[in-house]
N, CA, C and O atoms as a CHARMM CRD file, in Angstrom:
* protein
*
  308
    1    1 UNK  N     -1.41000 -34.71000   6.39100 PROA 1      0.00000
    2    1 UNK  CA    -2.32600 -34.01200   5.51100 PROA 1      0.00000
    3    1 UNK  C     -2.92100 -32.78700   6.21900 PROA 1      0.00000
    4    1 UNK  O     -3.17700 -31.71600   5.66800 PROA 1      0.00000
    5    2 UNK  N     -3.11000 -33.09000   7.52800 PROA 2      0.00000
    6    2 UNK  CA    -3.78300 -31.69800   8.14600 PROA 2      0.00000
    7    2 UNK  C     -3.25800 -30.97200   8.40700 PROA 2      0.00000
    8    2 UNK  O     -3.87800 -29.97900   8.78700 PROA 2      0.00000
    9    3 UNK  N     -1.44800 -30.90600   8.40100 PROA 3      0.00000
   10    3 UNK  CA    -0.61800 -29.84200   8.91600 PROA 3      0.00000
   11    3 UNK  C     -0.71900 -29.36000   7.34400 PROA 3      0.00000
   12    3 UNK  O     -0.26900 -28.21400   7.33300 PROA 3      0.00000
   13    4 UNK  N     -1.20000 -29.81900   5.72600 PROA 4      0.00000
   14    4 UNK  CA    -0.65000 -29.11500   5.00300 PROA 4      0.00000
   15    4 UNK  C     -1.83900 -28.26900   4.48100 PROA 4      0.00000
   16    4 UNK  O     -1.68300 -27.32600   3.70500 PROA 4      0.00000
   17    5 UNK  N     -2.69800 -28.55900   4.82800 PROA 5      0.00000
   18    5 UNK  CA    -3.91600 -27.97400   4.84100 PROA 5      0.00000
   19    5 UNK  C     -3.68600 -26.45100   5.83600 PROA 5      0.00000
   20    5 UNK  O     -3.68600 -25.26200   5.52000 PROA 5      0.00000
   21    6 UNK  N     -3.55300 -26.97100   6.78500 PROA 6      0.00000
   22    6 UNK  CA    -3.27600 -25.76500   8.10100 PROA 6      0.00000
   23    6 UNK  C     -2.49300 -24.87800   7.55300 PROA 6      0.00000
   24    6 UNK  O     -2.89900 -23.72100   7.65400 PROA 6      0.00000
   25    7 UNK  N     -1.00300 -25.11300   6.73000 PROA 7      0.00000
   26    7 UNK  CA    -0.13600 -24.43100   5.99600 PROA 7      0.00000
   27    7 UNK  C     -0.86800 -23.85100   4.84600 PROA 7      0.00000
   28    7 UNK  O     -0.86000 -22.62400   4.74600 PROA 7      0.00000
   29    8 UNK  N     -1.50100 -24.55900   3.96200 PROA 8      0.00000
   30    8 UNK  CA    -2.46400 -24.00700   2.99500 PROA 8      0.00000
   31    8 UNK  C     -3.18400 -22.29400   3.16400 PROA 8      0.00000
   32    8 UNK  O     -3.04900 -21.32500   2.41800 PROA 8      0.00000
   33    9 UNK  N     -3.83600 -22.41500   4.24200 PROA 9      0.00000
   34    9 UNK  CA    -4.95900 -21.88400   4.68600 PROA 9      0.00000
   35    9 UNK  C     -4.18400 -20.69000   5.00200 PROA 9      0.00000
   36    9 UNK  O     -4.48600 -19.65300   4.41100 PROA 9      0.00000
   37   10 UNK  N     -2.88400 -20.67900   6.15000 PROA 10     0.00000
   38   10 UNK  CA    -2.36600 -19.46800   6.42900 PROA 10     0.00000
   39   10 UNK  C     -1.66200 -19.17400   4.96000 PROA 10     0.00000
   40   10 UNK  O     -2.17200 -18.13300   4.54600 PROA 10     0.00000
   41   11 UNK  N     -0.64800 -19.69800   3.96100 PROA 11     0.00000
   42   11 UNK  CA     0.01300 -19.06800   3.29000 PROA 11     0.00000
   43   11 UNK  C     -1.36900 -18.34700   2.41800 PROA 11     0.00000
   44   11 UNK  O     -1.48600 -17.17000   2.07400 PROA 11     0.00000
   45   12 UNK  N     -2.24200 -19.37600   2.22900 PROA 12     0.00000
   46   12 UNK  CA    -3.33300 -18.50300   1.14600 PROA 12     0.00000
   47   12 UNK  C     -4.14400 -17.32400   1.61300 PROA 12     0.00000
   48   12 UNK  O     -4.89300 -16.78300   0.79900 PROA 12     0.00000
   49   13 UNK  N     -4.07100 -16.90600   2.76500 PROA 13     0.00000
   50   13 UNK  CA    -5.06700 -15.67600   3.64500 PROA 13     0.00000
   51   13 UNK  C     -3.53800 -14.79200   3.38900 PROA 13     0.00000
   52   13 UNK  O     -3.77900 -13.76800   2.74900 PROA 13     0.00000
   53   14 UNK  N     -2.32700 -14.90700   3.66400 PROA 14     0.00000
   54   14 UNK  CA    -1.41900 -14.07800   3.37600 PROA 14     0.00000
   55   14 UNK  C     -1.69400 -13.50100   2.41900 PROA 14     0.00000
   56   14 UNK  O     -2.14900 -12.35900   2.34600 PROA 14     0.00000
   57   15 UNK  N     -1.35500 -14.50600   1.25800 PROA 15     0.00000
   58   15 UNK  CA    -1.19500 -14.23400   0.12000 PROA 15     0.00000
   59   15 UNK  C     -2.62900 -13.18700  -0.73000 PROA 15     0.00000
   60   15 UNK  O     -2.72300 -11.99900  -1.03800 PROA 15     0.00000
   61   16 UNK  N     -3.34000 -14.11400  -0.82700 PROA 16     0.00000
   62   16 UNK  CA    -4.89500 -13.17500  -0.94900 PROA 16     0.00000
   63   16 UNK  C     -5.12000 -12.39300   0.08800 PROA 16     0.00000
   64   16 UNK  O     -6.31600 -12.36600   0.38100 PROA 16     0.00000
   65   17 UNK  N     -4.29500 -11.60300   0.90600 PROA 17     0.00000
   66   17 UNK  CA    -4.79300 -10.59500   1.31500 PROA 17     0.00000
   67   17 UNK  C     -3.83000  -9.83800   0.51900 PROA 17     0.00000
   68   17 UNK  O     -4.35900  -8.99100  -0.20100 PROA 17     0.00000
   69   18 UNK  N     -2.38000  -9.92900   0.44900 PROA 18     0.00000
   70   18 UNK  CA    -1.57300  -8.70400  -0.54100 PROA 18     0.00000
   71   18 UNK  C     -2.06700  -8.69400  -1.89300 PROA 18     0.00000
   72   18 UNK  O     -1.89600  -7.62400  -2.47800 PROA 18     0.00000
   73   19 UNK  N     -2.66700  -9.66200  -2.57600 PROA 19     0.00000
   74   19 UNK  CA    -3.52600  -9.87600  -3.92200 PROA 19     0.00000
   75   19 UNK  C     -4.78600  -8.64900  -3.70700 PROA 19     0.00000
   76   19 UNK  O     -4.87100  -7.61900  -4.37600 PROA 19     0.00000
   77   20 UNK  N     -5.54400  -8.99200  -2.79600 PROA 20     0.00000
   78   20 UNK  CA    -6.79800  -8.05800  -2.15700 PROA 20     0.00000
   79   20 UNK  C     -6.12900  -6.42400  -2.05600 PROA 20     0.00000
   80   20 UNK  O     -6.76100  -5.44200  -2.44400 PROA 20     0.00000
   81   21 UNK  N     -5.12100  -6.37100  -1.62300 PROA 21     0.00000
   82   21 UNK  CA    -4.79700  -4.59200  -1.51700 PROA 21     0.00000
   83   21 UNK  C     -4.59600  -4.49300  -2.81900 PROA 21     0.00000
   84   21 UNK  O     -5.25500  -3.59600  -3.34500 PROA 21     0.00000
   85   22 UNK  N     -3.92300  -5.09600  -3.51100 PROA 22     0.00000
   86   22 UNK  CA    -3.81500  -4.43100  -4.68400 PROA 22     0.00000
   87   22 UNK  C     -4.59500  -4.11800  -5.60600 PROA 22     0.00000
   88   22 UNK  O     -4.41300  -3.12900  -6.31600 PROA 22     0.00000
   89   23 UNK  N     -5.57000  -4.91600  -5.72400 PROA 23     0.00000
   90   23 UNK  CA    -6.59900  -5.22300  -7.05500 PROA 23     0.00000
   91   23 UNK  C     -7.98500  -4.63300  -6.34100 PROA 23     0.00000
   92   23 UNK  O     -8.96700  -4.40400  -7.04800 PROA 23     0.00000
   93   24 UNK  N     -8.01600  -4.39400  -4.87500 PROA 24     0.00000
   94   24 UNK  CA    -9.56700  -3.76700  -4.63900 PROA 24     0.00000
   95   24 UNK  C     -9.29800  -2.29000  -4.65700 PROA 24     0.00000
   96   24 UNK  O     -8.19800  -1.81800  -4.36800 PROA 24     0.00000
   97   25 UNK  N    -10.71900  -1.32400  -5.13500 PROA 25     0.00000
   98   25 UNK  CA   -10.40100   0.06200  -5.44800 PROA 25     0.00000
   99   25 UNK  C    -10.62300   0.41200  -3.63900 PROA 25     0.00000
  100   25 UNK  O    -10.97600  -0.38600  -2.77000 PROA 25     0.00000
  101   26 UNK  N    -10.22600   2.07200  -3.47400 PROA 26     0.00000
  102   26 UNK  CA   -10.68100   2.13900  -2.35200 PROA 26     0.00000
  103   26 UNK  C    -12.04900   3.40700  -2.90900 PROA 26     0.00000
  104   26 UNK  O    -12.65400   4.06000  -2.05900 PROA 26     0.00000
  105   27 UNK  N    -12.33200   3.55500  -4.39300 PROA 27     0.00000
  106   27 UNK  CA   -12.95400   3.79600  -4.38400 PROA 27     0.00000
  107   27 UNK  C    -14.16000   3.26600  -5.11200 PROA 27     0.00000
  108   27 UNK  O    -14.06800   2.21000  -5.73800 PROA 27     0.00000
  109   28 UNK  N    -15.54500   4.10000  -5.05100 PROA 28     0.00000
  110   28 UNK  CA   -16.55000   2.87500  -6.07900 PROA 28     0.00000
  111   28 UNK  C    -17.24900   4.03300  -6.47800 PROA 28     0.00000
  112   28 UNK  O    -17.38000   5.02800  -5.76400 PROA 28     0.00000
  113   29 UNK  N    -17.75500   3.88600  -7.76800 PROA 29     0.00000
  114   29 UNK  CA   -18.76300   4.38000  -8.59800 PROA 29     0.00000
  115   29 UNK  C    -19.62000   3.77800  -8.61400 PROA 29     0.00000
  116   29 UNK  O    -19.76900   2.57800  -8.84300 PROA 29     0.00000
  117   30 UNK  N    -21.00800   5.37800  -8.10800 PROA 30     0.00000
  118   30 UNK  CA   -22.14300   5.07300  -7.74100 PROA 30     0.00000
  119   30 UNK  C    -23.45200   5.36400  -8.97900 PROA 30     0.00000
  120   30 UNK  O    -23.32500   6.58700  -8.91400 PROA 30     0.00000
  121   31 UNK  N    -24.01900   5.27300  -9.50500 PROA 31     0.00000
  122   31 UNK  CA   -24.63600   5.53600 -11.01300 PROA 31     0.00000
  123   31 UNK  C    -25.96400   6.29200  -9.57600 PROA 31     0.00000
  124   31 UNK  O    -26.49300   6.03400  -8.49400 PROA 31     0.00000
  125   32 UNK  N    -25.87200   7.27000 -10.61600 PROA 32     0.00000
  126   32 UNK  CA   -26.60500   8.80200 -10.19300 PROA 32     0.00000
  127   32 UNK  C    -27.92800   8.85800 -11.21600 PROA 32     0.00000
  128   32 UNK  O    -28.05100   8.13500 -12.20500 PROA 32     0.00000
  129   33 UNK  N    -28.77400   9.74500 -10.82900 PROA 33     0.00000
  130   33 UNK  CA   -29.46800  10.31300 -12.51400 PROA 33     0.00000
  131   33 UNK  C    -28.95300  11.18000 -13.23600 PROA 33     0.00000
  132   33 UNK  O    -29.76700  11.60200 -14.05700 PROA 33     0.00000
  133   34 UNK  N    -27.97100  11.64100 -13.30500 PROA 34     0.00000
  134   34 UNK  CA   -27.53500  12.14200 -14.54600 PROA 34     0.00000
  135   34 UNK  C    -26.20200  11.75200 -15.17600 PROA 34     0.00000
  136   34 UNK  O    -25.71500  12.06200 -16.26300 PROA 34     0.00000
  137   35 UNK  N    -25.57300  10.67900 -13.78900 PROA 35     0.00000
  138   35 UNK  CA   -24.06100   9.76800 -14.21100 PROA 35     0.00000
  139   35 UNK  C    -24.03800   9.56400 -13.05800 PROA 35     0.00000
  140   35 UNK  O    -24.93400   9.73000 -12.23100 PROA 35     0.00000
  141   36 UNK  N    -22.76600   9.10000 -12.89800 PROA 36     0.00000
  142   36 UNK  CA   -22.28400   8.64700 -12.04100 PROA 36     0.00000
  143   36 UNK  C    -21.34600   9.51000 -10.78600 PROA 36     0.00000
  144   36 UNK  O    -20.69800  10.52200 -11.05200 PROA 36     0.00000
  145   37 UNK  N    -21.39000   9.13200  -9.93100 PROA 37     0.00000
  146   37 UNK  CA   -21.05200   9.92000  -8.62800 PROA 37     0.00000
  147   37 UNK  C    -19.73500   8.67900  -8.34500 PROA 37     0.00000
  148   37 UNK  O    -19.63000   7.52200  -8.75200 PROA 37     0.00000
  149   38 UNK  N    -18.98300   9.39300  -7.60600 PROA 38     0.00000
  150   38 UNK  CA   -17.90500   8.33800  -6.61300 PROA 38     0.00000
  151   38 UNK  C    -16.99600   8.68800  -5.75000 PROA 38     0.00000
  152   38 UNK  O    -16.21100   9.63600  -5.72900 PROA 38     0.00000
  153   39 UNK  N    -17.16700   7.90700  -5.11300 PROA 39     0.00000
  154   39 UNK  CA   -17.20900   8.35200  -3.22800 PROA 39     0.00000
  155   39 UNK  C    -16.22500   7.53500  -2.64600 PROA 39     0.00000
  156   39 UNK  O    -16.15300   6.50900  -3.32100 PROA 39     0.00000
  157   40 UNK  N    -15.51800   7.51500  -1.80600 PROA 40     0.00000
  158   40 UNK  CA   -13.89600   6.98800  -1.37600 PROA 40     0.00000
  159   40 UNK  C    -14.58200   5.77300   0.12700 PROA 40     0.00000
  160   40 UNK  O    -15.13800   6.15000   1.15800 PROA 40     0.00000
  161   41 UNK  N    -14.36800   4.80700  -0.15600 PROA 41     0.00000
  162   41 UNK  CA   -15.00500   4.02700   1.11600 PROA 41     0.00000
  163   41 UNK  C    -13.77300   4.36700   2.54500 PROA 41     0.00000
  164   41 UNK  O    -12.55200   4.45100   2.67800 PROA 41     0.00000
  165   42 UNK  N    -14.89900   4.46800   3.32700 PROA 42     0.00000
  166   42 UNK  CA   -14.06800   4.16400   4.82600 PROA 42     0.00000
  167   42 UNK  C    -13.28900   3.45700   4.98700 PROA 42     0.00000
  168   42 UNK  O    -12.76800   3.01200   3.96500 PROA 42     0.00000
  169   43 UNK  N    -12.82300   3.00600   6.20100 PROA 43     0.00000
  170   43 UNK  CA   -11.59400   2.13500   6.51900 PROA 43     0.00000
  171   43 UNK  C    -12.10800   0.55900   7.28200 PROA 43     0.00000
  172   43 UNK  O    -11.33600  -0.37500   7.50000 PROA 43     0.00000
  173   44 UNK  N    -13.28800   0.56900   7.53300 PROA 44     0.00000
  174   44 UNK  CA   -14.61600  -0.50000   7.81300 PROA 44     0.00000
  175   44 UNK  C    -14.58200  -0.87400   6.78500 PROA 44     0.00000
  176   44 UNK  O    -13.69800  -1.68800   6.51900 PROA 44     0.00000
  177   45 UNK  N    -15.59900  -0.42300   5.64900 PROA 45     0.00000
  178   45 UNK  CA   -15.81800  -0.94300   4.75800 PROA 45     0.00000
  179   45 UNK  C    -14.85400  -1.34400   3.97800 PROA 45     0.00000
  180   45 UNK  O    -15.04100  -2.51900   3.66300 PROA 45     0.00000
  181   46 UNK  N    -13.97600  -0.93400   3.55700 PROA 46     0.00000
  182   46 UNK  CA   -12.52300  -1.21900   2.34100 PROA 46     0.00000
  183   46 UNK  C    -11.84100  -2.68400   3.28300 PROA 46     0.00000
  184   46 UNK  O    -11.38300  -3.69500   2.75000 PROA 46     0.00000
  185   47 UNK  N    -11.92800  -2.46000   4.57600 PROA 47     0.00000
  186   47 UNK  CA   -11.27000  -3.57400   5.66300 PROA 47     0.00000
  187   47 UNK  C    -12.02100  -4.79700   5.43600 PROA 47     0.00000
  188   47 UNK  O    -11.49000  -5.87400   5.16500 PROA 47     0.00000
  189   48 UNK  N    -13.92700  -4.50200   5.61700 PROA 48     0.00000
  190   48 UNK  CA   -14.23400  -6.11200   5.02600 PROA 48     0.00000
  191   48 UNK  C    -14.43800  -6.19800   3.73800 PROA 48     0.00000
  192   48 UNK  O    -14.91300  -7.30900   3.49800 PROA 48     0.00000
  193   49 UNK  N    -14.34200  -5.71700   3.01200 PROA 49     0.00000
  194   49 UNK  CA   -14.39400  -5.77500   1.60300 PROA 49     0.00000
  195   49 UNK  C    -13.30300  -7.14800   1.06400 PROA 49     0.00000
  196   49 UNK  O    -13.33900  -8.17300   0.38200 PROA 49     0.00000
  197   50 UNK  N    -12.23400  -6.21600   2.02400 PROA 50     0.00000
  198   50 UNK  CA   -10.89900  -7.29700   1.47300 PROA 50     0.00000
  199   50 UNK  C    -10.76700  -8.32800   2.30100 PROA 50     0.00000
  200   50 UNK  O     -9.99100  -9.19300   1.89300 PROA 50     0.00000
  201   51 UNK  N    -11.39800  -8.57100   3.59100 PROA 51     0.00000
  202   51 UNK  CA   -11.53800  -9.40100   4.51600 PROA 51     0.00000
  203   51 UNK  C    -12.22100 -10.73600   3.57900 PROA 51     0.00000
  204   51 UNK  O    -11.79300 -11.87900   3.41800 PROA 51     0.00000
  205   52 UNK  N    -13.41200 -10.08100   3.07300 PROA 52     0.00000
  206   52 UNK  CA   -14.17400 -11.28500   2.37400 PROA 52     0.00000
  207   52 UNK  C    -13.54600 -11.51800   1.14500 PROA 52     0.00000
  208   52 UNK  O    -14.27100 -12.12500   0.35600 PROA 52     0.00000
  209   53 UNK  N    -12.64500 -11.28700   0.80800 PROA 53     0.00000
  210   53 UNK  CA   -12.13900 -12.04400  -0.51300 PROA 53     0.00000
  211   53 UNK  C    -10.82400 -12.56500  -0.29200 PROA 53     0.00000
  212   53 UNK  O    -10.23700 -13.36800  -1.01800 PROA 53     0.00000
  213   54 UNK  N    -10.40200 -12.03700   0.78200 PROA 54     0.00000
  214   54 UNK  CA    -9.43100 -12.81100   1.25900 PROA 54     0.00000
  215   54 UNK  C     -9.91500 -14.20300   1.41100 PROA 54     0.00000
  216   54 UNK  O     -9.43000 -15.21600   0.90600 PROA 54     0.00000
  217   55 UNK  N    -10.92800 -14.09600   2.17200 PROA 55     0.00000
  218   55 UNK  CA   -11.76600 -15.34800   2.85500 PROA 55     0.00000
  219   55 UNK  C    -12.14800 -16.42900   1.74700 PROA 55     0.00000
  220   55 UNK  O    -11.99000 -17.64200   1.89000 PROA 55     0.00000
  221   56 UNK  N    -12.66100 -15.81600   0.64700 PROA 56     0.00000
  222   56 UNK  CA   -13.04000 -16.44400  -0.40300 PROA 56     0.00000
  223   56 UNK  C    -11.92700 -17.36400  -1.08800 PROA 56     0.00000
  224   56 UNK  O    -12.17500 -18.51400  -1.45200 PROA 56     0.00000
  225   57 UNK  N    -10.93300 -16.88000  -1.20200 PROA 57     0.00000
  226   57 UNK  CA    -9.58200 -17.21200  -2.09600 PROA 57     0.00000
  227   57 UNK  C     -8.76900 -18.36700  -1.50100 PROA 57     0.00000
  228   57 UNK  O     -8.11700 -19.17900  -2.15800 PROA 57     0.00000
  229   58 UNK  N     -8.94700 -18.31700   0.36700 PROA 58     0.00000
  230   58 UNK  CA    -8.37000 -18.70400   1.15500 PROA 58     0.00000
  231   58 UNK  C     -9.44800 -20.24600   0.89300 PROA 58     0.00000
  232   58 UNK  O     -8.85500 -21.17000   0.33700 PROA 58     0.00000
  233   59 UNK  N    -10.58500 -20.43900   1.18300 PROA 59     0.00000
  234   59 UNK  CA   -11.48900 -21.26600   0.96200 PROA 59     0.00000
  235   59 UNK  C    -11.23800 -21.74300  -0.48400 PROA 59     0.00000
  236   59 UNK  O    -11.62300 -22.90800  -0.38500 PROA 59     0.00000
  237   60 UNK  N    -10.91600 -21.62000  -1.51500 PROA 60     0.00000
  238   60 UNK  CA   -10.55900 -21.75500  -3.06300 PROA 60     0.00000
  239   60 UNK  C     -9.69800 -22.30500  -3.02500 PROA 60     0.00000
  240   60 UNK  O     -9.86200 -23.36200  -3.63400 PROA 60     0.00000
  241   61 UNK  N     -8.45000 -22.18300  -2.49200 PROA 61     0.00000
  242   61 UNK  CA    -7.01100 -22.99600  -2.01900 PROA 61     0.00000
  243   61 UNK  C     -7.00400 -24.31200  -1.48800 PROA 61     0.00000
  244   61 UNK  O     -6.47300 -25.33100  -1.93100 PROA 61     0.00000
  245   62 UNK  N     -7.58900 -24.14900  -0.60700 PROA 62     0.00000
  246   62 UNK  CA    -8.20300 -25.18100   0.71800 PROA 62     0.00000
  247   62 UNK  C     -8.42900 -26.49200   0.09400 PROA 62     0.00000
  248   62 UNK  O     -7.74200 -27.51400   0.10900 PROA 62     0.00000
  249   63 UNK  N     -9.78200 -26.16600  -0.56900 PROA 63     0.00000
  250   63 UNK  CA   -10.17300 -27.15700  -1.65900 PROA 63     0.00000
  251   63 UNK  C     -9.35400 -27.28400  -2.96900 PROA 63     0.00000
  252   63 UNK  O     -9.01500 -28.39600  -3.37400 PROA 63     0.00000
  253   64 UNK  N     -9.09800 -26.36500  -3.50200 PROA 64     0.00000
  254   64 UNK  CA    -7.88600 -27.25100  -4.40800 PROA 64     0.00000
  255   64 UNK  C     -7.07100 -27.89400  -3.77100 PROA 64     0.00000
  256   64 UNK  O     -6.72500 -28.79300  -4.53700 PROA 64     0.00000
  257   65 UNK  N     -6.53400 -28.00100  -2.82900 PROA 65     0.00000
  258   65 UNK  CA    -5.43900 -28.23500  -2.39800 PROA 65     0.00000
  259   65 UNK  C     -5.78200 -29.84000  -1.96000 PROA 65     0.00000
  260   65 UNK  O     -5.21700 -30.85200  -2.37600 PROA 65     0.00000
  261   66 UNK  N     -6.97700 -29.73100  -0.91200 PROA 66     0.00000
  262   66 UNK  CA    -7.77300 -31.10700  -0.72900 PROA 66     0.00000
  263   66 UNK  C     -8.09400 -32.22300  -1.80700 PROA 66     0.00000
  264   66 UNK  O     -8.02500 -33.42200  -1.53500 PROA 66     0.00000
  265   67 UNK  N     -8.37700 -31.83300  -2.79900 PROA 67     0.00000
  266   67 UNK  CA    -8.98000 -32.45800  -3.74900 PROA 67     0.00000
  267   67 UNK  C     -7.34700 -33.09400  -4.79100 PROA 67     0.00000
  268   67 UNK  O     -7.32800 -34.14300  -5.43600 PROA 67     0.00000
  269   68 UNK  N     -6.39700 -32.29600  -4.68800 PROA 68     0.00000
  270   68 UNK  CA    -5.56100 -32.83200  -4.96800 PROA 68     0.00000
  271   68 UNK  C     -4.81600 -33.72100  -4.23700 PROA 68     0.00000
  272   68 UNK  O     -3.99900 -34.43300  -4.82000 PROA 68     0.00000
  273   69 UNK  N     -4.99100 -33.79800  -2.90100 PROA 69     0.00000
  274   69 UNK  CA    -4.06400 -34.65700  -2.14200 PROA 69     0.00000
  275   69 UNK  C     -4.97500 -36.02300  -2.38100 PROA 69     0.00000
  276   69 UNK  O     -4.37200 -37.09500  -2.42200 PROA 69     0.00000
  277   70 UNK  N     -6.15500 -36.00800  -2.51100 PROA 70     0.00000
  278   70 UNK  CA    -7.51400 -37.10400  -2.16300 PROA 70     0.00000
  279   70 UNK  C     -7.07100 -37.91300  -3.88200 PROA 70     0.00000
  280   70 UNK  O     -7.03200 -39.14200  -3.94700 PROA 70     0.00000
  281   71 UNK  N     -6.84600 -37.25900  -4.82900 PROA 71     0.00000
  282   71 UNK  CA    -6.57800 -37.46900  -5.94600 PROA 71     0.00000
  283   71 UNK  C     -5.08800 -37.99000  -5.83500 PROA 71     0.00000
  284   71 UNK  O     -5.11500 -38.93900  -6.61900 PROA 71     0.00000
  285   72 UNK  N     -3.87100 -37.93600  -5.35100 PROA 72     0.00000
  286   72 UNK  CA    -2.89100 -38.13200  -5.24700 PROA 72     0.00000
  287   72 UNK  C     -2.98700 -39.63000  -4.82300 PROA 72     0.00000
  288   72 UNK  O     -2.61700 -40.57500  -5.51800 PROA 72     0.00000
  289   73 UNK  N     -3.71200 -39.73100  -3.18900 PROA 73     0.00000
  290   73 UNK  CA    -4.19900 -40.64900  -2.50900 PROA 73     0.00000
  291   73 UNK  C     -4.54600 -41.92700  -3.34000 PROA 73     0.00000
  292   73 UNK  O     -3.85100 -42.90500  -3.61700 PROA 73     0.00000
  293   74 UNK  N     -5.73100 -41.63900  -3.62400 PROA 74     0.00000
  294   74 UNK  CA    -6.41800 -42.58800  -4.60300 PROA 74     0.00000
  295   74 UNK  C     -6.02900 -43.14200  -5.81800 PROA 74     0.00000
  296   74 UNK  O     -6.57400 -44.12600  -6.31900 PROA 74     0.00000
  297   75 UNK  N     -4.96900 -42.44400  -6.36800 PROA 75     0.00000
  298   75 UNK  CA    -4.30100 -42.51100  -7.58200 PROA 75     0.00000
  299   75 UNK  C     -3.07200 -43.61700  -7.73200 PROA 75     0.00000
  300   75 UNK  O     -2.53700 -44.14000  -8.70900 PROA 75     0.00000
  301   76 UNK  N     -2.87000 -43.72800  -6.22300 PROA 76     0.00000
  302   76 UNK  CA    -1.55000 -44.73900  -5.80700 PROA 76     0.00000
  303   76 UNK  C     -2.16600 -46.06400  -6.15700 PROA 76     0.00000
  304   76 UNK  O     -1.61900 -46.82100  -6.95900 PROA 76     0.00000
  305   77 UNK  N     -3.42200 -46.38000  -5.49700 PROA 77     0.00000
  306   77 UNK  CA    -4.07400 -47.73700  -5.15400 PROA 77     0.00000
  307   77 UNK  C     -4.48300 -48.70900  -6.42400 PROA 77     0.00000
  308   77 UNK  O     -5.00600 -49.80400  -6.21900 PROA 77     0.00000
């Protein structure tokens, strides 16, 4: 169970990180007083941006993944 967890964790940080380039902007709109302004983020910021949702997604997996084996488990008995 812990090697598939371990497998979990790396394929899902892969994976949600090529998910993360695609779907995060590198830019953001900033609401101004008279509209909106928008400004191109650095290579810091855009880096943890996608760092933390990588992280997030990777943690989301984890536990699905757990909760199904525990369910699998229990389901035999």
């Amino acid at each position: 169970m812990e090697s598939l967890l371990v497998k979990t964790g790396i394929y899902g940080f892969v994976c949600s990180l090529a998910v993360g380039i695609l779907v995060i902007d590198t830019t953001t709109m900033v609401p101004a007083q008279t509209g909106y302004t928008s400004y191109e983020k650095d290579g810091m910021e855009y880096t943890v941006e996608l760092l933390r949702f990588s992280i997030k997604l990777t943690i989301a997996c984890i536990i699905v993944v757990l909760i199904y084996t525990w369910y699998k488990k229990y389901r035999k008995k």
